[in-house]
Tab-separated table of C-alpha atoms in Angstrom:
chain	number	residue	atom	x	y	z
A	163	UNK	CA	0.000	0.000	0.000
A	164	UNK	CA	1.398	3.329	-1.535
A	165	UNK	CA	2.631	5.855	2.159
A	166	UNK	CA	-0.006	8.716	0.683
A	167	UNK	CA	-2.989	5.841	1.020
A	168	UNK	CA	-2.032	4.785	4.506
A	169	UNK	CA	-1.720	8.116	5.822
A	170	UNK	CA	-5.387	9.413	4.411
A	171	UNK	CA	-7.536	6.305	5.424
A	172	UNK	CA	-7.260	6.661	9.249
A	173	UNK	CA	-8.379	10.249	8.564
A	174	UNK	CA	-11.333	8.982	6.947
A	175	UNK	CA	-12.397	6.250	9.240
A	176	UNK	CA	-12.324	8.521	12.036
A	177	UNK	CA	-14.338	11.435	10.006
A	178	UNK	CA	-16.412	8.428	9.651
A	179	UNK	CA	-16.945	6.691	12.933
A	180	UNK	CA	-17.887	10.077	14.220
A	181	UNK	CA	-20.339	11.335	11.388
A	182	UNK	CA	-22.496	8.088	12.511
A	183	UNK	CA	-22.159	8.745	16.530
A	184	UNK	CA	-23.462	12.558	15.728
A	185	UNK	CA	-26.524	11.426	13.515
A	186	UNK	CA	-27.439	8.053	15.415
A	187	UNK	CA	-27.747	9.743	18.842
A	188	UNK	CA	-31.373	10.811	20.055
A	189	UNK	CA	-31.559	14.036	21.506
A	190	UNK	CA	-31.989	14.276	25.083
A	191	UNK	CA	-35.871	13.791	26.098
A	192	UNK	CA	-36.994	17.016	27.714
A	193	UNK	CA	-37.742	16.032	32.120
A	194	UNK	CA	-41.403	15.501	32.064
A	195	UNK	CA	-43.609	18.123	34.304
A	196	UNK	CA	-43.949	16.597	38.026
A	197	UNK	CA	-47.304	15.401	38.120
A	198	UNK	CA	-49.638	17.226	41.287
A	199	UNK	CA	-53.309	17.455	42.241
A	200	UNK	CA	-55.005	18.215	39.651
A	201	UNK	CA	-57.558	21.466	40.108
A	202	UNK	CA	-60.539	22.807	38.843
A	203	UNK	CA	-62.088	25.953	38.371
A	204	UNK	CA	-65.235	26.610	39.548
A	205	UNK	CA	-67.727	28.093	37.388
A	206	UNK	CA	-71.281	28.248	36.906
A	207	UNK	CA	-73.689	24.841	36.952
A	208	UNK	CA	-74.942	23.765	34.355
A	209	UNK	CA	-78.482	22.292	34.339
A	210	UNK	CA	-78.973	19.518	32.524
A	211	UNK	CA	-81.013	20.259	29.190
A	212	UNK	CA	-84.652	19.945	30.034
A	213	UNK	CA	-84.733	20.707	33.609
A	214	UNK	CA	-85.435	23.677	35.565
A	215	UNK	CA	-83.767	25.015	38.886
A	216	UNK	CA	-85.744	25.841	41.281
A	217	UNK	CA	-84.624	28.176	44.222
A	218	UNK	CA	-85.507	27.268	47.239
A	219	UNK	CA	-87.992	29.123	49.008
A	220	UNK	CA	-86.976	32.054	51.737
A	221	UNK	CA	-90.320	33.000	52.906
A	222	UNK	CA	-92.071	31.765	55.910
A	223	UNK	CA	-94.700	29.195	55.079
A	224	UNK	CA	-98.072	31.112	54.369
A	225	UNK	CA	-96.478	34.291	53.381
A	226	UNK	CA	-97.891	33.993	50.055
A	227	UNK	CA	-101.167	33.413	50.648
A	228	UNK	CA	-104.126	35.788	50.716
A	229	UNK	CA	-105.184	37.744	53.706
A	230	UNK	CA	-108.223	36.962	55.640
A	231	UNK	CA	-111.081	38.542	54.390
A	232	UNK	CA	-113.024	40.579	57.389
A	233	UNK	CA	-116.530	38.951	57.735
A	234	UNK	CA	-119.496	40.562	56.110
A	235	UNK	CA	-121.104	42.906	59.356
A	236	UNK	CA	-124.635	41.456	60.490
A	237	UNK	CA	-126.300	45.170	59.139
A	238	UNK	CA	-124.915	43.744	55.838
A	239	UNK	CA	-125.275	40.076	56.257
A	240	UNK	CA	-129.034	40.212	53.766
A	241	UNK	CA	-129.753	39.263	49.868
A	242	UNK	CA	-132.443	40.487	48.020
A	243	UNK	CA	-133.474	41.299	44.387
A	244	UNK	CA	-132.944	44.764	42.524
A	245	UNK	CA	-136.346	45.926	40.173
A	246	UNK	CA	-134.625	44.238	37.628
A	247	UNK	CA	-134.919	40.848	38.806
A	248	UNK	CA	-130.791	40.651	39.167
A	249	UNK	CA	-129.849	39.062	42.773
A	250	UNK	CA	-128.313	41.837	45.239
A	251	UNK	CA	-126.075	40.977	48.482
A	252	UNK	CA	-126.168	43.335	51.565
A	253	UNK	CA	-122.002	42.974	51.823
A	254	UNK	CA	-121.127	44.183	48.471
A	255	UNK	CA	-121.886	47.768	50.337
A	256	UNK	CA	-118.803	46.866	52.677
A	257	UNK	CA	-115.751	49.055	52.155
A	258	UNK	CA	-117.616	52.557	51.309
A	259	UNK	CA	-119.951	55.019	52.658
A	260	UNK	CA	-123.921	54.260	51.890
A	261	UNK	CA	-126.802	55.671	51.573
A	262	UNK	CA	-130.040	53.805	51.608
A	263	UNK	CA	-132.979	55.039	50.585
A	264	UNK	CA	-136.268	53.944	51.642
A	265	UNK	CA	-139.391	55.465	49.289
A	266	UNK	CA	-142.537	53.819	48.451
A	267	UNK	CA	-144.337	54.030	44.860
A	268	UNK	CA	-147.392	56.164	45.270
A	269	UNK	CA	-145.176	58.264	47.728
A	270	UNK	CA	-145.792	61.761	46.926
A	271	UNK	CA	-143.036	62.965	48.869
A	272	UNK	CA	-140.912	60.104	47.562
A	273	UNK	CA	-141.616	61.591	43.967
A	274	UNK	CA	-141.017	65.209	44.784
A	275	UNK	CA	-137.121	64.674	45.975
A	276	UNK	CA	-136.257	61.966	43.390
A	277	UNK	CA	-134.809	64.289	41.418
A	278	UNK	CA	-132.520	65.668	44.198
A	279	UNK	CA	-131.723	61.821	45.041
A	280	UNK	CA	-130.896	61.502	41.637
A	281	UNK	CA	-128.162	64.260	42.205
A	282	UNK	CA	-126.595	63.505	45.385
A	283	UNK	CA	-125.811	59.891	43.723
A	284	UNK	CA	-124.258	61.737	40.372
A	285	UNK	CA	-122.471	63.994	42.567
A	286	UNK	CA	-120.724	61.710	44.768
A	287	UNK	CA	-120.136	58.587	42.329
A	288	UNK	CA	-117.243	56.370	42.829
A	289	UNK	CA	-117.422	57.609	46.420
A	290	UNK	CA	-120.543	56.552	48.128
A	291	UNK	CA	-122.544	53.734	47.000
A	292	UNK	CA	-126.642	55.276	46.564
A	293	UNK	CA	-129.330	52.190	46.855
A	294	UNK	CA	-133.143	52.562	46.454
A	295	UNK	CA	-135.004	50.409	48.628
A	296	UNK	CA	-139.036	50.414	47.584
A	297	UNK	CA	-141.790	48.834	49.267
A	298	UNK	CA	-144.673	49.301	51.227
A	299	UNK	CA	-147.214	47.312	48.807
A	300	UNK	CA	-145.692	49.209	45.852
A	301	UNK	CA	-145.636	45.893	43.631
A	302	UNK	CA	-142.829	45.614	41.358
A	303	UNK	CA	-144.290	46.856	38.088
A	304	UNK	CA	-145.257	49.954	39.667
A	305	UNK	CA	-141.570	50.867	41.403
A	306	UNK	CA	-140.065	50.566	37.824
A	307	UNK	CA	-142.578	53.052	36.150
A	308	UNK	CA	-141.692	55.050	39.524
A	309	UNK	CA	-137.944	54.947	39.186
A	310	UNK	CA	-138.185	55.111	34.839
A	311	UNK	CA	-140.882	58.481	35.511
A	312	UNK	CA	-138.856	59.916	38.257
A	313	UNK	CA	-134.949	60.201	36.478
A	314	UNK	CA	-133.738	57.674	39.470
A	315	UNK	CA	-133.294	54.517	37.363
A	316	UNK	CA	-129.600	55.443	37.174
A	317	UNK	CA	-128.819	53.490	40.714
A	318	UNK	CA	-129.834	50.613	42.111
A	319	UNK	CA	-133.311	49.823	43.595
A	320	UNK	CA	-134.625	46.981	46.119
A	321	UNK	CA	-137.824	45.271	45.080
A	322	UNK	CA	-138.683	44.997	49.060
A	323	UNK	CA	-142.521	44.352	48.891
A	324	UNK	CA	-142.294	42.209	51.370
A	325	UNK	CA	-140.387	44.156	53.830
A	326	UNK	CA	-137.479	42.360	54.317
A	327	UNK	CA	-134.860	44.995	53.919
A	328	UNK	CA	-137.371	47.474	55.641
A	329	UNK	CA	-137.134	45.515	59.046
A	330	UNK	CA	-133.729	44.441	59.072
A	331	UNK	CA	-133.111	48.564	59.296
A	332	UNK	CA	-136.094	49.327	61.802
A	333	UNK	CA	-138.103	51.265	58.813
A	334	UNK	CA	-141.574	51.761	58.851
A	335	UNK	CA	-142.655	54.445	57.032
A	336	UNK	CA	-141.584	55.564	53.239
A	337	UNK	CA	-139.258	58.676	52.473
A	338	UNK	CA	-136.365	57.543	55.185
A	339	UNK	CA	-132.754	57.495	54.720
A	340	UNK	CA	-130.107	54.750	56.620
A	341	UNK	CA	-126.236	56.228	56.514
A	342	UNK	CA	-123.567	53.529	56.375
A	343	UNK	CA	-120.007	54.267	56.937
A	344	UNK	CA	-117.357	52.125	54.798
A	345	UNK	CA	-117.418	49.394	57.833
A	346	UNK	CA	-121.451	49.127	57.667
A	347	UNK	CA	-122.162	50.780	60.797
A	348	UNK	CA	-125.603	52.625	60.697
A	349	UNK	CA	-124.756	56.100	61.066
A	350	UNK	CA	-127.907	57.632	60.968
A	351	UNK	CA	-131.582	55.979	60.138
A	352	UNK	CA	-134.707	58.056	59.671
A	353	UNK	CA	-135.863	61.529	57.560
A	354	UNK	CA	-133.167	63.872	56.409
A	355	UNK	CA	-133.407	67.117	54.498
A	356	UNK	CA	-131.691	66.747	50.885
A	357	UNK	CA	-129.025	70.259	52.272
A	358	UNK	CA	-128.800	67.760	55.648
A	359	UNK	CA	-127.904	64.355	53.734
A	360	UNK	CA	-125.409	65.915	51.422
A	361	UNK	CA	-123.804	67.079	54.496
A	362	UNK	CA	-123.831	63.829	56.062
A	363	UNK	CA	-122.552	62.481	53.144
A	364	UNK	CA	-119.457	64.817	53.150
A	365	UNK	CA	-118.697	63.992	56.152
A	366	UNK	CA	-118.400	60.363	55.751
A	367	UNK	CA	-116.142	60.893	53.420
């Protein structure tokens, strides 16, 4: 073997030998994290699709519920019919003022202050409740052409031939007035000038 040739090939087996150590080699694996306890944010529930949550309830048990009504006073506790025919109850007057009037058919007197009757219910509307209360043998046919002929149609009348109303209120005798205040107390029963009732009326309320 020629000198040149023996001198070159160790050369070239050791370029060689290390070429393959550099390319073989794996790189050096990166430490893997330290595993720890594993934590989770917390966040808002989810509800399952479908379902509904309900909060529980904070109130004490019966809070919801309606009040007690008050009972119906006795002077109210009564049903009767309007001239109409329609069915009337005494405590649907409960809670405002009332004025009652007590007038009779083929009451002259009656007939001469219907008109002013007529007036003190337009003129205090929505305040105090005005309620026609007719007997005395009037008949029914006769206390409609009475309250059509007179203007007073425009409240509510009592067909009370047979007295009912009349004595549950002490009444005997036509052209009388009973005051109620909003609780149904009788605050006045008997005759009453028409300047004298609409004061009475103003002052209940």
């Amino acid at each position: 073997m020629p000198a040149v040739t023996r001198r070159i090939l160790p050369t070239v087996l050791t370029a060689a030998v290390l070429g393959l150590t550099a390319c073989g080699g794996a790189e050096p694996a990166t430490p893997a994290a330290t595993p720890g306890p594993a934590t989770a944010t917390p966040g808002p529930a989810t509800a399952t699709p479908g379902t509904t949550a309900v909060a529980p309830s904070s109130g004490a048990p019966g809070a919801s519920g309606d009040a007690a009504r008050p009972a119906t006073p006795a002077t109210l506790d009564f049903t009767a019919r309007t001239l109409d025919d329609r069915p009337f109850a005494g405590s649907s007057l409960a809670g405002r003022p009332a004025v009652l009037w007590f007038w009779a058919a083929w009451c002259t007197r009656c007939r001469g202050v219907a008109d002013d009757v007529a007036a003190v219910q337009r003129d205090n509307a929505g305040r105090v409740t005005v309620l026609g209360v007719a007997g005395l043998g009037s008949g029914t046919e006769a206390m409609r052409r009475f309250a059509k002929d007179t203007g007073v149609a425009g409240f509510p009348h009592l067909a009370d031939d047979d007295g009912a109303v009349w004595r549950r209120f002490g009444i005997t005798s036509q052209e009388q007035y009973v005051l109620l205040d909003s609780a149904g107390k009788v605050v006045h029963s008997g005759p009453l000038a028409q300047d004298e009732l609409r004061r009475r009326i103003a002052e209940l309320t």
